[in-house]
Short mmCIF file of N, CA and C in Angstrom, two decimals:
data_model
loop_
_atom_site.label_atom_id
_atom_site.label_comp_id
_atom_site.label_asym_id
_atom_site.label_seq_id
_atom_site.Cartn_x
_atom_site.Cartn_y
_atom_site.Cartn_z
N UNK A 200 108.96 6.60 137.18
CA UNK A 200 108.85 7.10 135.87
C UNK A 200 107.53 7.81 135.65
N UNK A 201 106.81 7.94 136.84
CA UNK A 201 106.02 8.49 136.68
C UNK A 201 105.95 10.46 136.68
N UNK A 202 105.70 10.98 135.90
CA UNK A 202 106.02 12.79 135.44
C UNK A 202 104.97 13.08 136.32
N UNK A 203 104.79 14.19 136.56
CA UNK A 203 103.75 15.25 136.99
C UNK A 203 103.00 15.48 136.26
N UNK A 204 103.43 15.70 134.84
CA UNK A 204 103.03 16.97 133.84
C UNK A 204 101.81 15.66 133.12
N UNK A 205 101.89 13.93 133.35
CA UNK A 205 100.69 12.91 132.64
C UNK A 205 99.72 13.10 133.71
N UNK A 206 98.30 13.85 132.80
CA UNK A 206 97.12 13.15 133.42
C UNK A 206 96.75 12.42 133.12
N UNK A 207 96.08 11.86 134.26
CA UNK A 207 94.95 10.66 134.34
C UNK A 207 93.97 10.58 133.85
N UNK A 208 93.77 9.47 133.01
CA UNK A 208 92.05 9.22 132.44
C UNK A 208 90.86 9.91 133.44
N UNK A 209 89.96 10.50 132.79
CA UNK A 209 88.76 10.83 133.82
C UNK A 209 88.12 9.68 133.86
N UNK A 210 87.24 9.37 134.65
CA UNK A 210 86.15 8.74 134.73
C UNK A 210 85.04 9.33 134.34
N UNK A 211 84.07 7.69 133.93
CA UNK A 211 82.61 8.80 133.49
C UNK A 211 81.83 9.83 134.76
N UNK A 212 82.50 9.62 135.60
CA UNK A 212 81.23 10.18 136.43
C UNK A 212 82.40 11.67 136.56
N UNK A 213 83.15 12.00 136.35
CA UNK A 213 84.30 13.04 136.53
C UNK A 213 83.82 13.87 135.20
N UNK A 214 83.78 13.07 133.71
CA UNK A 214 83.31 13.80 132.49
C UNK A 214 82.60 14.30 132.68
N UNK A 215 81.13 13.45 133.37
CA UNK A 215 79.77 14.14 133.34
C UNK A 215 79.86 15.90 134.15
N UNK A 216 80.93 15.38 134.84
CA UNK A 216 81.14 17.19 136.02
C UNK A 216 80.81 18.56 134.72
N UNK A 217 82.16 18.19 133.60
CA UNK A 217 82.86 19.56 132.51
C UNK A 217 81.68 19.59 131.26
N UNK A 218 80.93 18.27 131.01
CA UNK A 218 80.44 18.66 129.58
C UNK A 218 78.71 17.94 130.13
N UNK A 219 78.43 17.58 128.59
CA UNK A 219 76.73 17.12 128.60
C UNK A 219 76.66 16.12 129.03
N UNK A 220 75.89 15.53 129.63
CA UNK A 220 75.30 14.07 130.10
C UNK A 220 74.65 13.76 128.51
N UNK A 221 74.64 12.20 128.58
CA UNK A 221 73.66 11.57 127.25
C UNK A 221 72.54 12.01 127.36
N UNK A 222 71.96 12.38 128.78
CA UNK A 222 70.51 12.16 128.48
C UNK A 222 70.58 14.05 128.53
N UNK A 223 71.13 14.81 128.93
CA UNK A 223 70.97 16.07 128.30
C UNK A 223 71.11 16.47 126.68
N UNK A 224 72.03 15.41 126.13
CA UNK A 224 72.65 15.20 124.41
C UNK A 224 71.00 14.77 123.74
N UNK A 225 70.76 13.46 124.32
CA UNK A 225 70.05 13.20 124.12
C UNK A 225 68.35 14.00 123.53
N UNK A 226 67.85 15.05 124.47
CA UNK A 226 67.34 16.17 125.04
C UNK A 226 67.15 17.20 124.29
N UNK A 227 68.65 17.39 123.77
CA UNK A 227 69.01 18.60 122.70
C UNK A 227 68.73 18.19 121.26
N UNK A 228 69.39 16.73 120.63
CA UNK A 228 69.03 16.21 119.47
C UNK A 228 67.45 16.36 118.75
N UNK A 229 66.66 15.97 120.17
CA UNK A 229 64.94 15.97 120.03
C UNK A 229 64.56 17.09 119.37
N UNK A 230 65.10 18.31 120.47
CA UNK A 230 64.66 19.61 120.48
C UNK A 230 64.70 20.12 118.64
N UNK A 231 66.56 19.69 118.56
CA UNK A 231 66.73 20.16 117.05
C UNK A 231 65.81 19.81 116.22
N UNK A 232 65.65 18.40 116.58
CA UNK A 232 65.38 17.46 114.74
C UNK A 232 63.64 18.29 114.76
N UNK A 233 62.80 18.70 116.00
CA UNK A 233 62.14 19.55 115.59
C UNK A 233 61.83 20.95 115.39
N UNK A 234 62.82 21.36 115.95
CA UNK A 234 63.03 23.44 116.00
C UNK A 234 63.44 23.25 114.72
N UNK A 235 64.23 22.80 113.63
CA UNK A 235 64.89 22.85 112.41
C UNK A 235 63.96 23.03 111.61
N UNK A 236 63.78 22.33 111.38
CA UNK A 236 62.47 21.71 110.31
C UNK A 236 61.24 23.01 110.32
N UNK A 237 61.32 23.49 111.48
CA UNK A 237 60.11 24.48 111.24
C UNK A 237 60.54 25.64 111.28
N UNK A 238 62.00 25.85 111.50
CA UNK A 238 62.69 27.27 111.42
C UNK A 238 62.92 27.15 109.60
N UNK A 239 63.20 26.26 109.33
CA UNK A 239 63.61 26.34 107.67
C UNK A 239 62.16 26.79 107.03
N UNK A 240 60.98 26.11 107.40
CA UNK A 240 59.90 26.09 106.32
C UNK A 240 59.63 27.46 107.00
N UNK A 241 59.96 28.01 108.12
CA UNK A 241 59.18 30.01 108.54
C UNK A 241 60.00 30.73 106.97
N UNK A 242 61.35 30.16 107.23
CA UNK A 242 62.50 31.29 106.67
C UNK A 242 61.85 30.95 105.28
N UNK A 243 61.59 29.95 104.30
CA UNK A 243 61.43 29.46 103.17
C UNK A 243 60.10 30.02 102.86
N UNK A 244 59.32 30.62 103.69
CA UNK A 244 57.98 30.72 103.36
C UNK A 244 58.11 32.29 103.15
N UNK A 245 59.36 33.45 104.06
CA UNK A 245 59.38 34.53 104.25
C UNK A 245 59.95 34.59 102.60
N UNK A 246 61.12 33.75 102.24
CA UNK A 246 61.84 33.95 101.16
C UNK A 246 60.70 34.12 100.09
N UNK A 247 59.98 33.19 100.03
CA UNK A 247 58.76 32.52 98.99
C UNK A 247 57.64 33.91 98.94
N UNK A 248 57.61 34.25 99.82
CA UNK A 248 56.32 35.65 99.47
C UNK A 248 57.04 36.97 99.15
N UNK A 249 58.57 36.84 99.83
CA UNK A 249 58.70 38.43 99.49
C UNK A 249 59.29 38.78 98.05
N UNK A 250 60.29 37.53 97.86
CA UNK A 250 61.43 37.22 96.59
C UNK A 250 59.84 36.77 95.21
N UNK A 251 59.55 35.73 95.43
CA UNK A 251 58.97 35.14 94.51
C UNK A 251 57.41 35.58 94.24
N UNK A 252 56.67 36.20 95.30
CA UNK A 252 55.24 36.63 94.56
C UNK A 252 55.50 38.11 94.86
N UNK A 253 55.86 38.89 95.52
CA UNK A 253 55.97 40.66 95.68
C UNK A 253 57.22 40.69 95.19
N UNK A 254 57.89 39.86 94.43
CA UNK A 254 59.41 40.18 93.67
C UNK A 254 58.84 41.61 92.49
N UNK A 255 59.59 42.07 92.08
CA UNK A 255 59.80 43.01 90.67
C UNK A 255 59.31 42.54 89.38
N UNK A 256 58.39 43.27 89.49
CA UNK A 256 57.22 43.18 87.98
C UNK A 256 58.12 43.63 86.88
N UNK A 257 57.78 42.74 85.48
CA UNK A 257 58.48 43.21 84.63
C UNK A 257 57.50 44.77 84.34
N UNK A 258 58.16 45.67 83.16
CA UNK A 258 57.69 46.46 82.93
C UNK A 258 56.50 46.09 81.69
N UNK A 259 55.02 47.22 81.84
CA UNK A 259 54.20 46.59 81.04
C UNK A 259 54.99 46.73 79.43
N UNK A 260 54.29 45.50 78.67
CA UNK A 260 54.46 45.91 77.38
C UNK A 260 54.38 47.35 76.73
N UNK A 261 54.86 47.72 75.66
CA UNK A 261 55.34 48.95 75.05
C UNK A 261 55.54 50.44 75.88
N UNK A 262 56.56 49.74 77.21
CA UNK A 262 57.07 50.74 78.08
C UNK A 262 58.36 50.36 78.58
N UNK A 263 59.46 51.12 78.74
CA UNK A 263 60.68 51.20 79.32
C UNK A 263 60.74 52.06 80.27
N UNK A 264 61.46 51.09 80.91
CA UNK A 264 61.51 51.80 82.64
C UNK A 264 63.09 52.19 82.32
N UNK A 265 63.07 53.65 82.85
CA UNK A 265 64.10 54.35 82.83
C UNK A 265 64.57 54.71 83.88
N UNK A 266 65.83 54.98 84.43
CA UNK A 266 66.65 55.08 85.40
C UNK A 266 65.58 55.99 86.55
N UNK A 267 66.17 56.14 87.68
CA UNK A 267 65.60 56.83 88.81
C UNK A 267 65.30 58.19 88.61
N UNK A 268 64.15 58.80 88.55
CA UNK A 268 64.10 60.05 88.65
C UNK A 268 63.13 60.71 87.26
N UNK A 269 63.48 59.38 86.12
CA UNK A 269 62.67 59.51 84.98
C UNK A 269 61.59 59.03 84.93
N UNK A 270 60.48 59.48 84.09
CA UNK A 270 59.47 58.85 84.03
C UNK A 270 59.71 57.36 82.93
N UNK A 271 58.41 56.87 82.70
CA UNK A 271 58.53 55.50 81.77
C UNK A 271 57.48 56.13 80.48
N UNK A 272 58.73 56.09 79.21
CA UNK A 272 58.76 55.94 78.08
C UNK A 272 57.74 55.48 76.91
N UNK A 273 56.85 55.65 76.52
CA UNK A 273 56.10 54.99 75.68
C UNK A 273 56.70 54.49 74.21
N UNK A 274 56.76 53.42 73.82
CA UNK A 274 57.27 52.94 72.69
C UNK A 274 56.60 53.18 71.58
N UNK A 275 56.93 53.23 70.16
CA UNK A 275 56.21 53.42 69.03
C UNK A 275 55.47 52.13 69.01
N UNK A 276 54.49 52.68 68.80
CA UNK A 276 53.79 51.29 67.80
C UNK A 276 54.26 50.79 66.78
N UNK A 277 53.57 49.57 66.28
CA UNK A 277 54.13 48.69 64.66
C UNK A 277 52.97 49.09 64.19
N UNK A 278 53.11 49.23 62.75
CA UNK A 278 52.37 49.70 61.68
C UNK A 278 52.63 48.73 60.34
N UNK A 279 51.14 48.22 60.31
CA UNK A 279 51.59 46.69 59.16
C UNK A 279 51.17 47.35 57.69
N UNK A 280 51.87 47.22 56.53
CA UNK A 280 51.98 48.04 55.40
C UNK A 280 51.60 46.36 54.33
N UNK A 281 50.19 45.88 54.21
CA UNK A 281 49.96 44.63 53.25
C UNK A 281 50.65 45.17 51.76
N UNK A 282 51.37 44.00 50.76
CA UNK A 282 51.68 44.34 49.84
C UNK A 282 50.75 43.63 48.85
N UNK A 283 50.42 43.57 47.82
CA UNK A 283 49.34 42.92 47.37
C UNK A 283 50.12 41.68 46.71
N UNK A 284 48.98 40.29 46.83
CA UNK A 284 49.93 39.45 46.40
C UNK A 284 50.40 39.72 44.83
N UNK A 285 51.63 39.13 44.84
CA UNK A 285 52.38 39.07 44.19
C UNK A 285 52.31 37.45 43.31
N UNK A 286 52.16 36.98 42.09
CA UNK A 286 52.10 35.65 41.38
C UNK A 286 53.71 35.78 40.53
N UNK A 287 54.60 35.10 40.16
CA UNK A 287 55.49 35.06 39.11
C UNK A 287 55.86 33.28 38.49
N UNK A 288 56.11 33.70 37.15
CA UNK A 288 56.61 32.36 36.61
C UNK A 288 58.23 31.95 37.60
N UNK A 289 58.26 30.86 38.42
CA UNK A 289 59.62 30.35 38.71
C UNK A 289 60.52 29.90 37.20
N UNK A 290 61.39 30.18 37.40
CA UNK A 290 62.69 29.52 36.31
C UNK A 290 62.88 28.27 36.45
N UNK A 291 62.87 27.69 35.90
CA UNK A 291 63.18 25.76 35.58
C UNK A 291 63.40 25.56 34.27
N UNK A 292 64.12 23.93 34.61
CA UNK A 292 63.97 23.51 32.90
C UNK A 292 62.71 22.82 32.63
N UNK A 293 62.36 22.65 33.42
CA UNK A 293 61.12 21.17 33.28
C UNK A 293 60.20 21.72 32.37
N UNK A 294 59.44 20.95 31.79
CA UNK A 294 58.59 21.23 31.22
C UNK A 294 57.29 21.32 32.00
N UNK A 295 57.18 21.45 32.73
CA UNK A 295 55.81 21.56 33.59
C UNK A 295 56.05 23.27 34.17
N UNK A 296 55.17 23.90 33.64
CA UNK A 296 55.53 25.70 34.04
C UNK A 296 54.96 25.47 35.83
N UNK A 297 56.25 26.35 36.58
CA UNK A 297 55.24 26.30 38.01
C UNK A 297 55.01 27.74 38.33
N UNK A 298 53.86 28.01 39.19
CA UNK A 298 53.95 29.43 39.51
C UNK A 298 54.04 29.81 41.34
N UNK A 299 54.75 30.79 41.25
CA UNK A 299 54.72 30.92 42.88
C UNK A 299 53.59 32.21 43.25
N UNK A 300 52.91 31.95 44.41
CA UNK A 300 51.74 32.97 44.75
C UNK A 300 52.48 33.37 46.11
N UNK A 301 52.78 34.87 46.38
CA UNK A 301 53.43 34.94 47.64
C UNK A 301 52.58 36.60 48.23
N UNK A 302 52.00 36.53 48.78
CA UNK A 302 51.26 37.56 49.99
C UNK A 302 52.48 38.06 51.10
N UNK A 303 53.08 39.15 51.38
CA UNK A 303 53.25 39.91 52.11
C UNK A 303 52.85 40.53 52.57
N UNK A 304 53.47 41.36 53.98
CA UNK A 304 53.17 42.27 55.24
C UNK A 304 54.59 43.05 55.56
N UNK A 305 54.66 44.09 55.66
CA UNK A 305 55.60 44.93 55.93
C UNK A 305 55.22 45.45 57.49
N UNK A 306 56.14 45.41 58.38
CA UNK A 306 56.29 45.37 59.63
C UNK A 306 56.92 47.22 60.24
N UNK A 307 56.41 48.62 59.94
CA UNK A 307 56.80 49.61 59.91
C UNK A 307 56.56 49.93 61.18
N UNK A 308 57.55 51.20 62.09
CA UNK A 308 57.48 51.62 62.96
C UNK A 308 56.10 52.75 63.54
N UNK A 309 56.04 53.84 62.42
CA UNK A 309 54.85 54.64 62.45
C UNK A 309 54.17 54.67 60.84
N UNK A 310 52.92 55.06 60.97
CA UNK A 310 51.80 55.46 60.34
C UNK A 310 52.67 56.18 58.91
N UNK A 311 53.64 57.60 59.62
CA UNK A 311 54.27 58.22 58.18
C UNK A 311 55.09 57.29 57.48
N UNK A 312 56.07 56.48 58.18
CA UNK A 312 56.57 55.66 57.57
C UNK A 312 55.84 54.83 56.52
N UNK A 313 55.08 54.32 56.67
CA UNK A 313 53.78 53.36 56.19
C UNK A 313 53.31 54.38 54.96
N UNK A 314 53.01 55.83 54.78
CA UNK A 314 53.21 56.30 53.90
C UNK A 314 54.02 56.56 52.97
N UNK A 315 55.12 56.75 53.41
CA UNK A 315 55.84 57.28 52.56
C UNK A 315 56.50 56.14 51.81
N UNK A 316 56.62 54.44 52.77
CA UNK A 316 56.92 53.46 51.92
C UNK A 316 56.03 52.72 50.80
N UNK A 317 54.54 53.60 51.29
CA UNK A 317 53.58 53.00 50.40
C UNK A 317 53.48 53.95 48.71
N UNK A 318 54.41 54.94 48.70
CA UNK A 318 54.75 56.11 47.85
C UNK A 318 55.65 55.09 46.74
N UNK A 319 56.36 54.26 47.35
CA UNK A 319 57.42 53.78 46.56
C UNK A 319 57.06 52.57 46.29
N UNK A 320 55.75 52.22 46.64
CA UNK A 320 55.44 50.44 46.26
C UNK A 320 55.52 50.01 44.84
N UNK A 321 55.39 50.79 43.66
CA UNK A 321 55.47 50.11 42.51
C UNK A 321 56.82 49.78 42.35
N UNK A 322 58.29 50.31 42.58
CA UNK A 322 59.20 49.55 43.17
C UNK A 322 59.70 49.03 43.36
N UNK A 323 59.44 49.04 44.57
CA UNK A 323 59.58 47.97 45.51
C UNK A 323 59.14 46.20 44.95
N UNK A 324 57.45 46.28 44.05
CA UNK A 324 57.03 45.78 43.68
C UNK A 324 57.75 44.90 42.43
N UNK A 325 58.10 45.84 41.62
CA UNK A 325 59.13 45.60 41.08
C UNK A 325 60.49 45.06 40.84
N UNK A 326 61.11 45.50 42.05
CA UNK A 326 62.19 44.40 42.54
C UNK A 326 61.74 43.08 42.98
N UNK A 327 60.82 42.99 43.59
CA UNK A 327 60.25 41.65 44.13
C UNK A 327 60.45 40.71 43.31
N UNK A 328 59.26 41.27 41.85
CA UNK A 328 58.86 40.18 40.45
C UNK A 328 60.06 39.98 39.97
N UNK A 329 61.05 40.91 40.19
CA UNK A 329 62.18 40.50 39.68
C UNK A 329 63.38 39.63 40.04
N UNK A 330 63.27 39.57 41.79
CA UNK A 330 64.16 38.68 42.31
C UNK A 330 62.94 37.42 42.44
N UNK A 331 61.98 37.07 42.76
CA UNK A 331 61.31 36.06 42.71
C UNK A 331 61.30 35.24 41.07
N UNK A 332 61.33 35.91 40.21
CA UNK A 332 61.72 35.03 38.68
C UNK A 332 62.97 34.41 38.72
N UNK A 333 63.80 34.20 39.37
CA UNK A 333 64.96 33.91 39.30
C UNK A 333 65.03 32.20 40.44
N UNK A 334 64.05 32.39 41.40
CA UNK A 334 63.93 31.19 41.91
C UNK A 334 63.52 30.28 41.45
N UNK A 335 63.90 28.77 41.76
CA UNK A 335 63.26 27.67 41.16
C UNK A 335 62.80 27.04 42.35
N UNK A 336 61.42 26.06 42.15
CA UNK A 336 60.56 25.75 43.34
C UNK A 336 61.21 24.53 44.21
N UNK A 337 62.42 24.02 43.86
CA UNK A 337 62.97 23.56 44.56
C UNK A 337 63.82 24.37 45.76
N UNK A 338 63.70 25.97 45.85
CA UNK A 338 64.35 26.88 46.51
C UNK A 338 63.44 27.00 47.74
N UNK A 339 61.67 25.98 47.64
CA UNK A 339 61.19 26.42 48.87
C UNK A 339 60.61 24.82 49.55
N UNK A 340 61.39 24.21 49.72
CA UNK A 340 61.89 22.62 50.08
C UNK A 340 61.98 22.68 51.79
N UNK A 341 62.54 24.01 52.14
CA UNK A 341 63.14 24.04 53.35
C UNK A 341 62.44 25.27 54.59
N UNK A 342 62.58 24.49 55.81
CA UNK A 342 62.54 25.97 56.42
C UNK A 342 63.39 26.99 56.06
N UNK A 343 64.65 26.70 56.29
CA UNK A 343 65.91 27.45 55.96
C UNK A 343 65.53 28.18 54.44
N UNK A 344 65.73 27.80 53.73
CA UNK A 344 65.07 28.91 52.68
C UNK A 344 63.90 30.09 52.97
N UNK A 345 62.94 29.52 53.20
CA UNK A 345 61.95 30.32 53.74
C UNK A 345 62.64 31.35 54.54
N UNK A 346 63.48 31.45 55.30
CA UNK A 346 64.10 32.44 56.72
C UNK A 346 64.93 33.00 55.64
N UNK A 347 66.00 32.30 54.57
CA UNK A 347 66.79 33.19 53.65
C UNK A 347 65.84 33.84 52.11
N UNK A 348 64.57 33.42 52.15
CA UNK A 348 63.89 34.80 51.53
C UNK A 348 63.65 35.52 52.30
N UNK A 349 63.34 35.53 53.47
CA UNK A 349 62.45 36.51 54.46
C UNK A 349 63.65 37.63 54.16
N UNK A 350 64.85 37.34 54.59
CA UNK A 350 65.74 38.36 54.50
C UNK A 350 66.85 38.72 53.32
N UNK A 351 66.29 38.37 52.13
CA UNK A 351 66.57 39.05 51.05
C UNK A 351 65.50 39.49 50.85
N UNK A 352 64.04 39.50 50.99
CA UNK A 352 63.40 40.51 50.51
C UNK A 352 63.19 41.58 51.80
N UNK A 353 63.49 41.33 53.12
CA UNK A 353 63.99 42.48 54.08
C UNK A 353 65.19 43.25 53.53
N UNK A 354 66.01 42.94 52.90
CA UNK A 354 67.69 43.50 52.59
C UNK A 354 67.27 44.40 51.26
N UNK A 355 66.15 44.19 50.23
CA UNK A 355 65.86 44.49 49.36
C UNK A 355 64.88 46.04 49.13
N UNK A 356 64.25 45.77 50.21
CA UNK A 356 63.50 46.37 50.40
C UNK A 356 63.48 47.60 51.38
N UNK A 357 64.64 47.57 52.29
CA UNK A 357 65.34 48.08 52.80
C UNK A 357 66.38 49.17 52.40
N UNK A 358 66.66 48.62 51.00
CA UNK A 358 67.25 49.38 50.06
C UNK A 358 66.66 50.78 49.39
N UNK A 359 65.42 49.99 48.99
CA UNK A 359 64.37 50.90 48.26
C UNK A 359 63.98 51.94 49.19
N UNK A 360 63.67 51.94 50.41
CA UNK A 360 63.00 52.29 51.52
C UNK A 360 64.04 53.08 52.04
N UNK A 361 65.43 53.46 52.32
CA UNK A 361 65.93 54.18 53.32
C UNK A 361 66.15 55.67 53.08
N UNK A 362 65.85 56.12 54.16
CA UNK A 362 66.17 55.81 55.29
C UNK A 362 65.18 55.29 56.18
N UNK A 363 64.37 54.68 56.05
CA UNK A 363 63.26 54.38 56.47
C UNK A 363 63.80 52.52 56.20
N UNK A 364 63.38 51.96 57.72
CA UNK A 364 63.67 50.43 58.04
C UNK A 364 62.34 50.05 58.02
N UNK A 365 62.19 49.25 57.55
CA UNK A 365 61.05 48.34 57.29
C UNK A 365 61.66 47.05 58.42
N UNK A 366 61.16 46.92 59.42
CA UNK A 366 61.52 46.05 60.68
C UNK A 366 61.45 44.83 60.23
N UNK A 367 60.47 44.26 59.48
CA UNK A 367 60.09 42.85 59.52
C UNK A 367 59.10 42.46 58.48
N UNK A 368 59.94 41.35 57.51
CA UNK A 368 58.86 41.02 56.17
C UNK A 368 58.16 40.11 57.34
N UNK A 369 56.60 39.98 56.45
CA UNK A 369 55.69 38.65 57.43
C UNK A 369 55.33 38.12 55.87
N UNK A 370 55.35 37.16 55.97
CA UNK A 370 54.55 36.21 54.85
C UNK A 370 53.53 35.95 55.26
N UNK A 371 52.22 35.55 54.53
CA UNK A 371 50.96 35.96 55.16
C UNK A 371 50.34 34.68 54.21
N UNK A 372 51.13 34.47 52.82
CA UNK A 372 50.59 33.39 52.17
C UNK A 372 52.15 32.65 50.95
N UNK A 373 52.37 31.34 51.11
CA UNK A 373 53.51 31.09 49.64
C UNK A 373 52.85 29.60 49.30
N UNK A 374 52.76 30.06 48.05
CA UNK A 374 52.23 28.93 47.56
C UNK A 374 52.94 28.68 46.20
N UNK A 375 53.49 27.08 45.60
CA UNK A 375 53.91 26.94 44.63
C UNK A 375 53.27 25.93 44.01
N UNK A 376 52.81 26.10 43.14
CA UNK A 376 52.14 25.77 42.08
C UNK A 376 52.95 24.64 40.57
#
């Protein structure tokens, strides 16, 4: 019952003929556990200087880098337009009168702008005293309020002003009294 076609177990000394001996396995393991270790930290060190310190500079401030072939762009400057403070009676019932003291900064793109919105400041001024009488000092309790005047008197003023954008109210002083 014995076939042709079953081989026979090798022996160890028959294995050792086709593949590695232990102590050649052995030999090779060494070699790795230290060729590795210092092939990773070459490659990690090549990655580390070329990717991470000679990587791609952002572009300097108030410049845009423009496609291939163009030069880089100079941005407008900001142009700050102070409004003079502003004092109004708040609305309440209480009997204790309060007053609000509020200092603005207008945040304009150029210099003409800054003129021509400073043409329309009585206004402008005007709308202010007029939407600020209407608040009561419990309206400035919150951050969140504070961010929803910023942008009703941006939305307001914006109005008065266009076509000309006034970028950004700055509060500079609010005080309630």
């Amino acid at each position: 019952m014995n076939d042709e076609n079953e081989e026979e177990p090798l022996t160890p000394s028959e294995a050792g003929k086709f593949g590695l001996s232990a102590e050649k396995k052995k030999k090779l393991q060494r070699i790795l556990l230290i060729v590795a270790p210092i092939v990773l930290t070459i490659v990690g060190a090549i990655f580390f200087f070329f990717f991470v310190i000679k990587g791609p500079k952002p572009p300097e401030e108030g410049e845009v880098k423009q496609p291939k072939g163009k030069e880089h762009v100079q941005l407008d400057s900001n142009t700050y337009l102070d409004v003079d403070p502003i004092t109004v009676g708040l609305s309440g019932a209480g009997a204790k009168r309060e007053y609000l003291r509020m200092d603005i900064t207008m945040r304009l793109g150029t210099e003409e702008e800054s003129v021509a919105v400073l043409a329309k400041m009585p206004i402008i001024k005007d709308t202010l005293i007029t939407f600020l009488r209407t608040l009561r000092s419990t309206d400035f309790n919150s951050s969140n309020s504070t961010l929803y005047l910023k942008e009703e008197i941006s939305k307001r003023i914006n109005k008065i002003t266009a076509p000309i954008v006034v970028k950004e109210v700055l509060f500079q002083e609010i005080t309630v009294n």
